[in-house]
Short mmCIF file of C-alpha atoms in Angstrom, two decimals:
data_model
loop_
_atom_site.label_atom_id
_atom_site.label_comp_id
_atom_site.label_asym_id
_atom_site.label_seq_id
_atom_site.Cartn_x
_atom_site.Cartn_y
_atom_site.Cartn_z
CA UNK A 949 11.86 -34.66 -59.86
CA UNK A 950 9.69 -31.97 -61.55
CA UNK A 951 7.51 -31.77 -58.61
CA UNK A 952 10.40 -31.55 -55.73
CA UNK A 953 11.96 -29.02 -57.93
CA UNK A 954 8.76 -26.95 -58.26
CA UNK A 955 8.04 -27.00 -54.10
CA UNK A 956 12.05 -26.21 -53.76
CA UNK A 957 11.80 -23.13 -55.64
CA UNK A 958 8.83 -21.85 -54.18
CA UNK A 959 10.06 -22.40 -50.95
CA UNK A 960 13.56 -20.44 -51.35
CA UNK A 961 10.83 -17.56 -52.78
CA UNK A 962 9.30 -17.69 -49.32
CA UNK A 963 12.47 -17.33 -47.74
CA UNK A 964 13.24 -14.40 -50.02
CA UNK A 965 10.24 -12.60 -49.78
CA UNK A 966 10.63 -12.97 -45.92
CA UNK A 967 14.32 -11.83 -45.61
CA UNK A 968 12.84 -8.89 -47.80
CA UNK A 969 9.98 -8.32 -45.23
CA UNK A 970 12.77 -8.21 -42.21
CA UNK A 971 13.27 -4.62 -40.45
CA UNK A 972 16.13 -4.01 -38.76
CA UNK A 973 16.11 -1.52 -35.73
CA UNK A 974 17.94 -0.21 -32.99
CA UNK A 975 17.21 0.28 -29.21
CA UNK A 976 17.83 4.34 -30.13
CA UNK A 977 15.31 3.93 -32.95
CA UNK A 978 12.17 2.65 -30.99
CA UNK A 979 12.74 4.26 -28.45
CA UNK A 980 12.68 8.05 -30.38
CA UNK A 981 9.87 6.20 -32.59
CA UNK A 982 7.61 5.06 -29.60
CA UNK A 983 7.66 8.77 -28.03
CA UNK A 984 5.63 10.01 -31.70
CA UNK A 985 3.44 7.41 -32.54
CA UNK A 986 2.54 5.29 -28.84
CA UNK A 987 -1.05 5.52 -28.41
CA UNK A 988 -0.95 5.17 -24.55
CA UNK A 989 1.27 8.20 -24.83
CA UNK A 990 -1.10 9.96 -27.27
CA UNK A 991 -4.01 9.24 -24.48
CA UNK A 992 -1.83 10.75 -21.35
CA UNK A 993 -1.67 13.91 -23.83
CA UNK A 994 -5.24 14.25 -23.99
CA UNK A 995 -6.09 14.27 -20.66
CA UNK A 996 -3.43 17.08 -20.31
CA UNK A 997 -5.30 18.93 -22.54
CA UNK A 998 -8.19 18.49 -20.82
CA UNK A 999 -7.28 19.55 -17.56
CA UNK A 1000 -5.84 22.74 -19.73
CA UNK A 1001 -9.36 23.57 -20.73
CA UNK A 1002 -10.78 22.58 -17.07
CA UNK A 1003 -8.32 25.36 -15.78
CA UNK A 1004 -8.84 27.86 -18.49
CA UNK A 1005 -12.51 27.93 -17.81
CA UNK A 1006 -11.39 28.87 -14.52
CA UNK A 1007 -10.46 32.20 -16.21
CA UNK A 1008 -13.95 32.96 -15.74
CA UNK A 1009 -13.16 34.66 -12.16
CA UNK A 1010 -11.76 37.53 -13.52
CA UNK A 1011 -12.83 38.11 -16.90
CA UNK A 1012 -16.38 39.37 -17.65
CA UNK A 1013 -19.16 37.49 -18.92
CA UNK A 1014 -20.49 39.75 -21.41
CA UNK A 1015 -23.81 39.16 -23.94
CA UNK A 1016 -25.33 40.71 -26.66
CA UNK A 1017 -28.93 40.85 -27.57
CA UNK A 1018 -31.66 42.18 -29.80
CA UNK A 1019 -35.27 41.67 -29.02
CA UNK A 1020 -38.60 42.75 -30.78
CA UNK A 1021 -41.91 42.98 -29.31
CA UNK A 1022 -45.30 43.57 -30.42
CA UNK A 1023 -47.72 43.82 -26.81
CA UNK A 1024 -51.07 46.27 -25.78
CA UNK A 1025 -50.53 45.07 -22.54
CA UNK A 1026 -51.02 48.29 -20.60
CA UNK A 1027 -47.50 48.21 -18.30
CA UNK A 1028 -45.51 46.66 -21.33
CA UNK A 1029 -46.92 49.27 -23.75
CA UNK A 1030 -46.02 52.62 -21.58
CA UNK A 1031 -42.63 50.89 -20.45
CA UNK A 1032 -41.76 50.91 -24.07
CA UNK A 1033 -42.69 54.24 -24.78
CA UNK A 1034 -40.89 55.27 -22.41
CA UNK A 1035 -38.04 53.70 -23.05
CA UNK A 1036 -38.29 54.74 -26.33
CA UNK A 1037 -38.54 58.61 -25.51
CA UNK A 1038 -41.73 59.05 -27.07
CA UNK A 1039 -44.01 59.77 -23.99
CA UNK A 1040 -46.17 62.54 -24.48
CA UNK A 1041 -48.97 64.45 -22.07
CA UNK A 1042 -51.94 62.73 -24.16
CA UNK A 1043 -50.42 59.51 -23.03
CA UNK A 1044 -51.43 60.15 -19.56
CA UNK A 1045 -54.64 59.97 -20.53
CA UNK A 1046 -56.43 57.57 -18.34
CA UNK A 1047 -58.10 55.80 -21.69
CA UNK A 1048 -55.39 55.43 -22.93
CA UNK A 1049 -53.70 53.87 -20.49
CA UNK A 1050 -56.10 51.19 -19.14
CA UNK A 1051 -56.53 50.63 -22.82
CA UNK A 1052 -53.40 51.28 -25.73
CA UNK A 1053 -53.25 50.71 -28.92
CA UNK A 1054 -50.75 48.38 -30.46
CA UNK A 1055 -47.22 49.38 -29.58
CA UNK A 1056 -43.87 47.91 -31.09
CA UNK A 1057 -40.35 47.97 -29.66
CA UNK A 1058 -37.33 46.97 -30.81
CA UNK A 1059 -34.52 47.01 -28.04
CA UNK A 1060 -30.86 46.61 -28.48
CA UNK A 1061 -29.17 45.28 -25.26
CA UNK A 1062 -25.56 45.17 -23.92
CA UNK A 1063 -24.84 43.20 -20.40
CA UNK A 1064 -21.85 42.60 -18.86
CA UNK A 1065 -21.46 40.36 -15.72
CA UNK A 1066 -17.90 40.69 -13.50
CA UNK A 1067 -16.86 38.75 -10.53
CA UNK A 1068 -15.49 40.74 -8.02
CA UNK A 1069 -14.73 38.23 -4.90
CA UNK A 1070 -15.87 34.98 -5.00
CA UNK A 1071 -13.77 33.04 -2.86
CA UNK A 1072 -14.68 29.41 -3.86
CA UNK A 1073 -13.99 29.99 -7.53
CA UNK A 1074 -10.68 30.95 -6.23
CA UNK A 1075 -10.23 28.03 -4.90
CA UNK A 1076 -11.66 25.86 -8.11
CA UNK A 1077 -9.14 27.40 -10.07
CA UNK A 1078 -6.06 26.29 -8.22
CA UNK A 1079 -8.08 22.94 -7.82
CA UNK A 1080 -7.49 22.57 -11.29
CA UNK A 1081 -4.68 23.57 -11.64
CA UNK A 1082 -3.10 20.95 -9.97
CA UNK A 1083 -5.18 18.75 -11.25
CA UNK A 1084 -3.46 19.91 -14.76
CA UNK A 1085 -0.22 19.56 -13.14
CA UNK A 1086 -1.37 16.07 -12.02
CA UNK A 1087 -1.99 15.02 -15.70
CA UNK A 1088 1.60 16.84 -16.97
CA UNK A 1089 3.59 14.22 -14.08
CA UNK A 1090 1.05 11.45 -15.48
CA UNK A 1091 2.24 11.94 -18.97
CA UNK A 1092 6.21 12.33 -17.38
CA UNK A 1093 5.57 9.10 -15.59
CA UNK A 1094 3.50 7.65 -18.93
CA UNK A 1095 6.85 8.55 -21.15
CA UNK A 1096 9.27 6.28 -18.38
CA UNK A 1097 7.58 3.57 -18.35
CA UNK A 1098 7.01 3.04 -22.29
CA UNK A 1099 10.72 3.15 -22.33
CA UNK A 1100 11.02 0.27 -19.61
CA UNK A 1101 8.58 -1.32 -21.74
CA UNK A 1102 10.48 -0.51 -25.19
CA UNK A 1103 13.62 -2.17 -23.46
CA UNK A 1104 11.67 -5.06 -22.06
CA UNK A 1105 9.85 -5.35 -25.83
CA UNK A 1106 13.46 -5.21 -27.68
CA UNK A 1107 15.55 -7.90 -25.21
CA UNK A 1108 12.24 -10.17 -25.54
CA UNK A 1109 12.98 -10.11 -29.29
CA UNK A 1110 16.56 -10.42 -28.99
CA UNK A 1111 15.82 -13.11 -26.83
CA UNK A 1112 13.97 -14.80 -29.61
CA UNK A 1113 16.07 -14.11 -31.97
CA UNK A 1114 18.86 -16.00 -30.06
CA UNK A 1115 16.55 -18.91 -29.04
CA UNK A 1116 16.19 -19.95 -32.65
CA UNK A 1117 19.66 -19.39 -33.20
CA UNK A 1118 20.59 -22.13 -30.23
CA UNK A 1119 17.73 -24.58 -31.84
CA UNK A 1120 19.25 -24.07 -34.87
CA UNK A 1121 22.53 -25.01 -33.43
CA UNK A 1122 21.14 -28.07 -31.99
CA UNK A 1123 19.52 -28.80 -35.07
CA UNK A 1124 22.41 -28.96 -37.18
CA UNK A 1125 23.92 -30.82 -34.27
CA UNK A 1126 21.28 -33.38 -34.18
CA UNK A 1127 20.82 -33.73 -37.51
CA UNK A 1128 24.80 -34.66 -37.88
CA UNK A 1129 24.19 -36.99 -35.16
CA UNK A 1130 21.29 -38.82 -36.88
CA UNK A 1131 23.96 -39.04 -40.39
CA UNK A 1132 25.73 -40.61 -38.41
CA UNK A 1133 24.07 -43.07 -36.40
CA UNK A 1134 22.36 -43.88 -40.07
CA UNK A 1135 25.99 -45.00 -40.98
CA UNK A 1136 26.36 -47.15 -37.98
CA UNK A 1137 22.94 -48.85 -38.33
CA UNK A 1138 23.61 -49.27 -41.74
CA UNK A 1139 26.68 -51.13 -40.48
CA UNK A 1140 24.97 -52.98 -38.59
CA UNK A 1141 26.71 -51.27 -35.49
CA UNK A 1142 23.20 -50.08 -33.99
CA UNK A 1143 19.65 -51.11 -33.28
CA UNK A 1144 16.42 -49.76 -35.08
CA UNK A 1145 15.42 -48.42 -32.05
CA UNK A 1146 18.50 -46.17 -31.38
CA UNK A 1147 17.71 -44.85 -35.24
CA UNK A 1148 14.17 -43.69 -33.97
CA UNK A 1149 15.15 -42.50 -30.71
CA UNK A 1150 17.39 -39.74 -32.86
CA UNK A 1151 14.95 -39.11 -35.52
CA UNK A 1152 12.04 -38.63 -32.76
CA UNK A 1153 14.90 -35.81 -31.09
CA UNK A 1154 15.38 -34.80 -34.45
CA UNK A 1155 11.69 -34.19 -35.03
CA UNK A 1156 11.39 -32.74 -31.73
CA UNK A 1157 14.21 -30.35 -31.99
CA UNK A 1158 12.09 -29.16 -35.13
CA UNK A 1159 8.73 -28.57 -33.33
CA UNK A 1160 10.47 -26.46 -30.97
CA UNK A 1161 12.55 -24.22 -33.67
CA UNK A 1162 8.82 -24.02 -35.37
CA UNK A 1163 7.97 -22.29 -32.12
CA UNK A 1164 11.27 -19.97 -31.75
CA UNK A 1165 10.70 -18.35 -34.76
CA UNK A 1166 6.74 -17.97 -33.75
CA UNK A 1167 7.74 -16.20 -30.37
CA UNK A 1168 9.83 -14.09 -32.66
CA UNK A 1169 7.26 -13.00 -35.02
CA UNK A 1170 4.64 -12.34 -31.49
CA UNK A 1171 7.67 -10.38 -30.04
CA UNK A 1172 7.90 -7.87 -33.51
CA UNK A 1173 4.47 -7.56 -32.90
CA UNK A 1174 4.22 -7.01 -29.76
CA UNK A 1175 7.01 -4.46 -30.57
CA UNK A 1176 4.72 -3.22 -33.44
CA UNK A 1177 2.08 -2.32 -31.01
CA UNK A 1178 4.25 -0.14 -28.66
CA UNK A 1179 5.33 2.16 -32.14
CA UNK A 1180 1.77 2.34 -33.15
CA UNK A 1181 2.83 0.89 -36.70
CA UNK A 1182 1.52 -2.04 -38.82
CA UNK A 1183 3.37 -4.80 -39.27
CA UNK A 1184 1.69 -6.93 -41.60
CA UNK A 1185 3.47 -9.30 -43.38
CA UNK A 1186 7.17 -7.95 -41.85
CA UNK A 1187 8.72 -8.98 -38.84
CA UNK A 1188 11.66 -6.69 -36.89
CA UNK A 1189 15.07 -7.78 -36.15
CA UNK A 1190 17.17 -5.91 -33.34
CA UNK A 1191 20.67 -4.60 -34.73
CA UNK A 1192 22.38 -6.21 -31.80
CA UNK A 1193 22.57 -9.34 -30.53
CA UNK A 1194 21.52 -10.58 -27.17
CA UNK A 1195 24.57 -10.28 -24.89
CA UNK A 1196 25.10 -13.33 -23.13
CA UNK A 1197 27.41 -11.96 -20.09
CA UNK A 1198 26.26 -9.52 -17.29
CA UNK A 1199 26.96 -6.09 -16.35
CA UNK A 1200 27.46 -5.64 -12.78
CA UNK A 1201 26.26 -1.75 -11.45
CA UNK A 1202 25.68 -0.54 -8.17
CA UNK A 1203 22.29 1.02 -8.18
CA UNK A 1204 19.99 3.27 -6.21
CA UNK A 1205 18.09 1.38 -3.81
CA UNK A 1206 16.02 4.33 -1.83
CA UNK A 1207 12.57 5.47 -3.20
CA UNK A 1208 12.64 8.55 -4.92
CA UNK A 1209 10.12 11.21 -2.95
CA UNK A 1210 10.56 13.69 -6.59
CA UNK A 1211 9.17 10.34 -8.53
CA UNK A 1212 6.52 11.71 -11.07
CA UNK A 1213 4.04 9.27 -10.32
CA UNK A 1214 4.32 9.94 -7.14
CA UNK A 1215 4.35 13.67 -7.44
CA UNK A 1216 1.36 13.18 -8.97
CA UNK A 1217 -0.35 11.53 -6.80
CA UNK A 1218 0.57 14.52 -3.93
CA UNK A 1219 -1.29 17.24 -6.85
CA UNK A 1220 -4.19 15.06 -7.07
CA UNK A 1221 -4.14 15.23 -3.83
CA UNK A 1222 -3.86 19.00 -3.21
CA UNK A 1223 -6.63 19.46 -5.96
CA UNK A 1224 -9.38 17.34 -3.46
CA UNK A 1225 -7.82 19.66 -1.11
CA UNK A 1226 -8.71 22.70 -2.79
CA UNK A 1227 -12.00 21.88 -3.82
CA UNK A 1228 -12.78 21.08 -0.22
CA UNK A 1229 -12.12 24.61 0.63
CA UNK A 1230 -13.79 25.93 -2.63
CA UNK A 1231 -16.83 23.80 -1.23
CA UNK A 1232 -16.73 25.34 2.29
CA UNK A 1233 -16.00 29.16 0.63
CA UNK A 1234 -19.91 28.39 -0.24
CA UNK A 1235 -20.91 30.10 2.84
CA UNK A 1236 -19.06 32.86 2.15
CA UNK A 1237 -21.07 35.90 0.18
CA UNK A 1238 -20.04 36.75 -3.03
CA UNK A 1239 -19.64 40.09 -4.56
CA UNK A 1240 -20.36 40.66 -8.63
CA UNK A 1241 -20.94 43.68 -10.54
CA UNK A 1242 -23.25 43.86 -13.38
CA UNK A 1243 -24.28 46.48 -16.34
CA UNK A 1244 -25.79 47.28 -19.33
CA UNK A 1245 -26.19 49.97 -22.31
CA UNK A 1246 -29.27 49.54 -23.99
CA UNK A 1247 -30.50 51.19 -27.40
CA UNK A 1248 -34.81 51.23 -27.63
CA UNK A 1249 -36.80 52.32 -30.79
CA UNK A 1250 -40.19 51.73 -32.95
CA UNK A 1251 -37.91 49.88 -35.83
CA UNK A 1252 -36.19 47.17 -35.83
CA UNK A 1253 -32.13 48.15 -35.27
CA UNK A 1254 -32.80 51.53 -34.74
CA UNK A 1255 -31.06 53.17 -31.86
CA UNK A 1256 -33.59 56.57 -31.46
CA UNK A 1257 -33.27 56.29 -27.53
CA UNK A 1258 -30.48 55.05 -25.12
CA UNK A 1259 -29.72 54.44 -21.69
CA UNK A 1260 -27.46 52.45 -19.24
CA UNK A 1261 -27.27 50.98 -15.68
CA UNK A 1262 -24.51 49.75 -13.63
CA UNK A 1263 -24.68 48.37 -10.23
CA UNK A 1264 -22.96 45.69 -7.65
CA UNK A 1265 -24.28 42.98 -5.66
CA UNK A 1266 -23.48 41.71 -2.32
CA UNK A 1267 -25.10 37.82 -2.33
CA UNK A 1268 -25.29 35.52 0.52
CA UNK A 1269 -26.49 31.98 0.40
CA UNK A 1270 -28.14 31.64 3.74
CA UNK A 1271 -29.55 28.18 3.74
CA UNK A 1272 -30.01 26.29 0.42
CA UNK A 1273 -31.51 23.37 1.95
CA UNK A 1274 -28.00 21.09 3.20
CA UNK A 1275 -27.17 21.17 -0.36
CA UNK A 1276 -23.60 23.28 0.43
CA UNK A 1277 -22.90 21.86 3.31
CA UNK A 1278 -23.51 17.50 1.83
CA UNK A 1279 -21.51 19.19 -0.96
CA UNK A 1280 -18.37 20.21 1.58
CA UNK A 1281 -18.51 16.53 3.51
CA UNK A 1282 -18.35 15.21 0.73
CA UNK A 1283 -15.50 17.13 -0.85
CA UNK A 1284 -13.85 16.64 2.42
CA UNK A 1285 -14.22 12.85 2.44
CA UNK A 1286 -13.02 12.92 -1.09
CA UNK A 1287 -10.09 14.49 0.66
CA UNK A 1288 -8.85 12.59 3.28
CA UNK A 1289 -9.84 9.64 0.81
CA UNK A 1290 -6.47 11.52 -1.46
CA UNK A 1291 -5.05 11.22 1.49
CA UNK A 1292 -4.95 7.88 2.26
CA UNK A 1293 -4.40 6.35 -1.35
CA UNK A 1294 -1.65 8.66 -1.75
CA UNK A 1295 0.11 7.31 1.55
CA UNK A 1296 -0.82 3.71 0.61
CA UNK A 1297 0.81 4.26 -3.35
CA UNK A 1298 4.16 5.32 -1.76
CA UNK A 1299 4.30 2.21 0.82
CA UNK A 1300 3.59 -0.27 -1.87
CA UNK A 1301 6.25 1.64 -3.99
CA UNK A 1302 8.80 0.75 -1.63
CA UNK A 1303 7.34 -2.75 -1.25
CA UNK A 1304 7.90 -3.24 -5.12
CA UNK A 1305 11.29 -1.90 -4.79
CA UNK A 1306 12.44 -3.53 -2.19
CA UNK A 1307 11.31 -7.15 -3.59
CA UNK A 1308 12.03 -6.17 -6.78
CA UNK A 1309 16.42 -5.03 -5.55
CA UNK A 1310 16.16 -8.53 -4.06
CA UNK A 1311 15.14 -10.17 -7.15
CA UNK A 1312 17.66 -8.58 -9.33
CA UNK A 1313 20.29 -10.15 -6.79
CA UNK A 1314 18.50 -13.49 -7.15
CA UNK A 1315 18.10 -13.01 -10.84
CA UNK A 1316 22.31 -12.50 -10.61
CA UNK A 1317 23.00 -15.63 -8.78
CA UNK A 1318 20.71 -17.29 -11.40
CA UNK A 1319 22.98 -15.97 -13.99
CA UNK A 1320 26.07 -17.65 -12.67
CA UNK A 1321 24.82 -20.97 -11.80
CA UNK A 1322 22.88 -20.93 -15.49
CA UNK A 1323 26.49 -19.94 -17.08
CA UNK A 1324 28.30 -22.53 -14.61
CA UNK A 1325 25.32 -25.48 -15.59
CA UNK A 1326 25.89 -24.43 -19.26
CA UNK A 1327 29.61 -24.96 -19.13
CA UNK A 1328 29.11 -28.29 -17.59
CA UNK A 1329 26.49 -29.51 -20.20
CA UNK A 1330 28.91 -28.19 -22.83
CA UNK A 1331 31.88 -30.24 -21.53
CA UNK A 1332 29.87 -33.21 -20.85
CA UNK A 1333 28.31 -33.36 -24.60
CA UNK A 1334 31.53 -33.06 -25.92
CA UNK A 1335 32.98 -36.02 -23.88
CA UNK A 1336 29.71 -38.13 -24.93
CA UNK A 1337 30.17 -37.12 -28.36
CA UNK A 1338 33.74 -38.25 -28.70
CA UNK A 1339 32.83 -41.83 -26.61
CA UNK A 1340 30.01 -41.96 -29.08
CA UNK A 1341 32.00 -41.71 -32.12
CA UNK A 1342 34.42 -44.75 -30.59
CA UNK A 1343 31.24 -46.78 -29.71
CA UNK A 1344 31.90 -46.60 -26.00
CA UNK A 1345 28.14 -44.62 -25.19
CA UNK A 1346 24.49 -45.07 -26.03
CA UNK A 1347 22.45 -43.45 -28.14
CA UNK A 1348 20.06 -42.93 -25.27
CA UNK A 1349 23.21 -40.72 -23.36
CA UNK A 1350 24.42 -38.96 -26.55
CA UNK A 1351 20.98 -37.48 -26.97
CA UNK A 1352 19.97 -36.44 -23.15
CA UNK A 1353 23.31 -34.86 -22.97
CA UNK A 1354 22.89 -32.57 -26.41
CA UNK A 1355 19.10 -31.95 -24.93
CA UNK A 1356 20.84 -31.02 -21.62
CA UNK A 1357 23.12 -28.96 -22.86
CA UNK A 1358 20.35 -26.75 -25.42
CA UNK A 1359 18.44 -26.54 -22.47
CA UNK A 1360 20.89 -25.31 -20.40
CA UNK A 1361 22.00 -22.56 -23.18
CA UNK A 1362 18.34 -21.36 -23.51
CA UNK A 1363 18.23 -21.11 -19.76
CA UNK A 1364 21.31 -19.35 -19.47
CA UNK A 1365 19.77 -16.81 -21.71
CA UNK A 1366 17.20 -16.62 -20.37
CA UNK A 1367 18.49 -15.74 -16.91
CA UNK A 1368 20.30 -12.91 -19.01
CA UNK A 1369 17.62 -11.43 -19.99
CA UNK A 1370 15.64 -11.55 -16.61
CA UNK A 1371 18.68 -10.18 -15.02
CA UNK A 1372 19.05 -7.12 -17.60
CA UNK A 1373 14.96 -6.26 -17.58
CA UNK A 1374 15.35 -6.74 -13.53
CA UNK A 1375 17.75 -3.66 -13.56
CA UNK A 1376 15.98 -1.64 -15.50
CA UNK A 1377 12.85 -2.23 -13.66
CA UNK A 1378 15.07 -1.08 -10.55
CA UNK A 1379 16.22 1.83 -12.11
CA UNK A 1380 12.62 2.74 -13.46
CA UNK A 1381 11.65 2.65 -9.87
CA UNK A 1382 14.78 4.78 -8.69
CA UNK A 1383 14.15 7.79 -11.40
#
């Protein structure tokens, strides 16, 4: 007795500890929850800001590249050595002096150097830069797109474990049920009323009805993870349980059934495109010339940061890349190819869009007449158990009947649900690829 009361009490502790462990959450919850902490959502970010910095270096069309420098040499290289001088300021008439310069002494300069480079008209970095910018553009709709379909996944995640939820509720049902059942046909073979083998056909249902309640409450635990997963939180040792239940009935809507040209993804898809489009013509703006000006301000002297003599030079160039070997013009095939490539995927992503719709509008009306026959079957099973039951009790069925009707009739609730639920998630799905 010692020893039964000893596992007894540790096992209502389990149970206590896990109704302490139980989280319960709303639809409105996870769904403001999964929009913070999702990582798939925290990765679509990221390559937004990426793109950002892709485009902002694009800045570098119209701003100046401009560089600092300070340099100190020590040469008697003839040229170098009356460069510097000069530079410096310093020239005098003896340093004419042929000797001299076939042959100077040591000479030392220290120059300070400004230099600014700005772009003036360069056509294909035009072009880059509104390349990218659709390409950011492309990554903003990604992250749009990213944000709908976590929340068709957040509802699909939640009515999985309110489907759960309700599956261990029917096994407990039947359960309880069969459990009552096998009191009772223990009476009658006690009686002498029944055979041996009607008491182990119940207990085997019994034990059966067990295994399968053992697995309810694992898909349960799976679907809180699962759930877990999509809010990026840990869920060790606690398990979530939605604040509504699972509704068994049906809510019939007329929905879009068109494909949505605004769609993000597929917006997307039409800037990615536009971005091959523009680097094409950034690649073909290669042969075009280019036109930069440059400058300087320099500061020369014998010591080091000294500024004894100073100067400047400005100027602009007109550049023209002739022939540079095919490189430009494999570059523009290929940009072109890349292209008309776009092109092609993007026409072939809105096709099979409204491929999946259209199968998916006529599943959700199959997934409706499932719902009704499910509901119809249930009824039935319901109404027949009932009648067996009552026979039963009077001794006017077999065991063998009394059990495949309660089976029937939890297997007919379970499918009834589950019908619900692929019904509701079939909608959603439709309106996910309406929005």
């Amino acid at each position: 007795m010692k020893k039964i009361y000893y596992v007894g009490s540790l096992l209502l502790f389990a149970l206590a500890l896990n109704a302490q462990d139980t989280l319960t959450i709303t639809k409105a919850d996870v769904i403001s929850k999964v929009k913070e902490g999702n990582l798939q959502i925290k990765i679509a970010e990221k390559n937004v800001q990426a793109a950002k910095a892709d485009y902002r270096q694009s800045n570098a069309i119209f701003l100046p590249n401009i560089t600092a420098s300070h340099t100190g040499i020590v040469t008697t290289n003839p040229l170098m050595a009356f460069g510097s001088k000069l530079n410096q300021e310093i020239l005098t008439q003896a340093d004419f002096n042929p000797a001299l310069l076939n042959n100077p002494d040591q000479t030392q300069n220290f120059a300070t150097k400004f230099e600014f480079q700005q772009p003036l008209i360069n056509v294909d970095g035009f072009y880059g830069r509104q390349a990218a910018k659709a390409k950011m553009e492309a990554y903003q709709l990604q992250t749009e797109r990213t944000k709908e379909y976590l929340e068709l996944e957040i509802n699909k995640a939640y009515m999985q474990l309110q489907l759960a939820y309700k599956a261990v509720g029917v096994l407990q049902k039947a359960e309880s049920t069969a459990k009552a059942n096998l009191k009772l046909v223990e009476n009658y073979f006690k009686n002498g009323m029944l055979q041996k083998t009607d008491l182990l056909n119940v207990q085997v249902r019994v034990n059966e009805i067990s295994n399968q309640l053992q697995y309810a409450k694992s898909n349960v635990q799976n679907a809180s993870d699962y759930l877990a997963f999509l809010l990026n939180e840990d869920t060790n040792g606690k398990v979530f349980k939605p604040s509504e239940d699972l509704d068994s009935q049906i809510s019939i809507e007329k929905l879009e059934t068109s494909l949505f040209e605004n769609r993000k993804d597929i917006q997307a898809m039409q800037k990615s495109t536009e971005a091959y489009q523009k680097m094409m013509l950034s690649s073909k703006s290669g042969f075009l010339p280019r036109l930069n000006a440059f400058g300087s301000y320099e500061l020369y002297d014998q010591h080091i940061f000294a500024t004894a003599a100073k100067g400047y030079l400005l100027g602009a160039q007109l550049s023209w890349n002739l022939f540079d070997g095919y490189k430009t013009i494999g570059k523009t095939e290929k940009a072109k190819a890349d292209f008309q490539k776009a092109e092609v995927e993007a026409d072939q992503y809105k096709k099979q869009s409204q491929l999946e719709l259209n199968k998916t509008v006529r599943q959700l009306k199959d997934a409706e007449n499932k719902v009704n026959l499910s509901k119809l079957a249930l009824e039935q099973s319901q109404e027949a158990f009932r009648i067996r039951e009552n026979r039963f009790k009077q001794g006017l069925e077999k065991t063998t009947d009394l059990l495949l009707s309660e089976t029937q009739m939890a297997q007919k609730e379970l499918e009834h649900l589950q019908a619900v639920f692929e019904y509701n998630f079939t909608k959603s799905y439709v309106q996910f690829l309406t929005k």
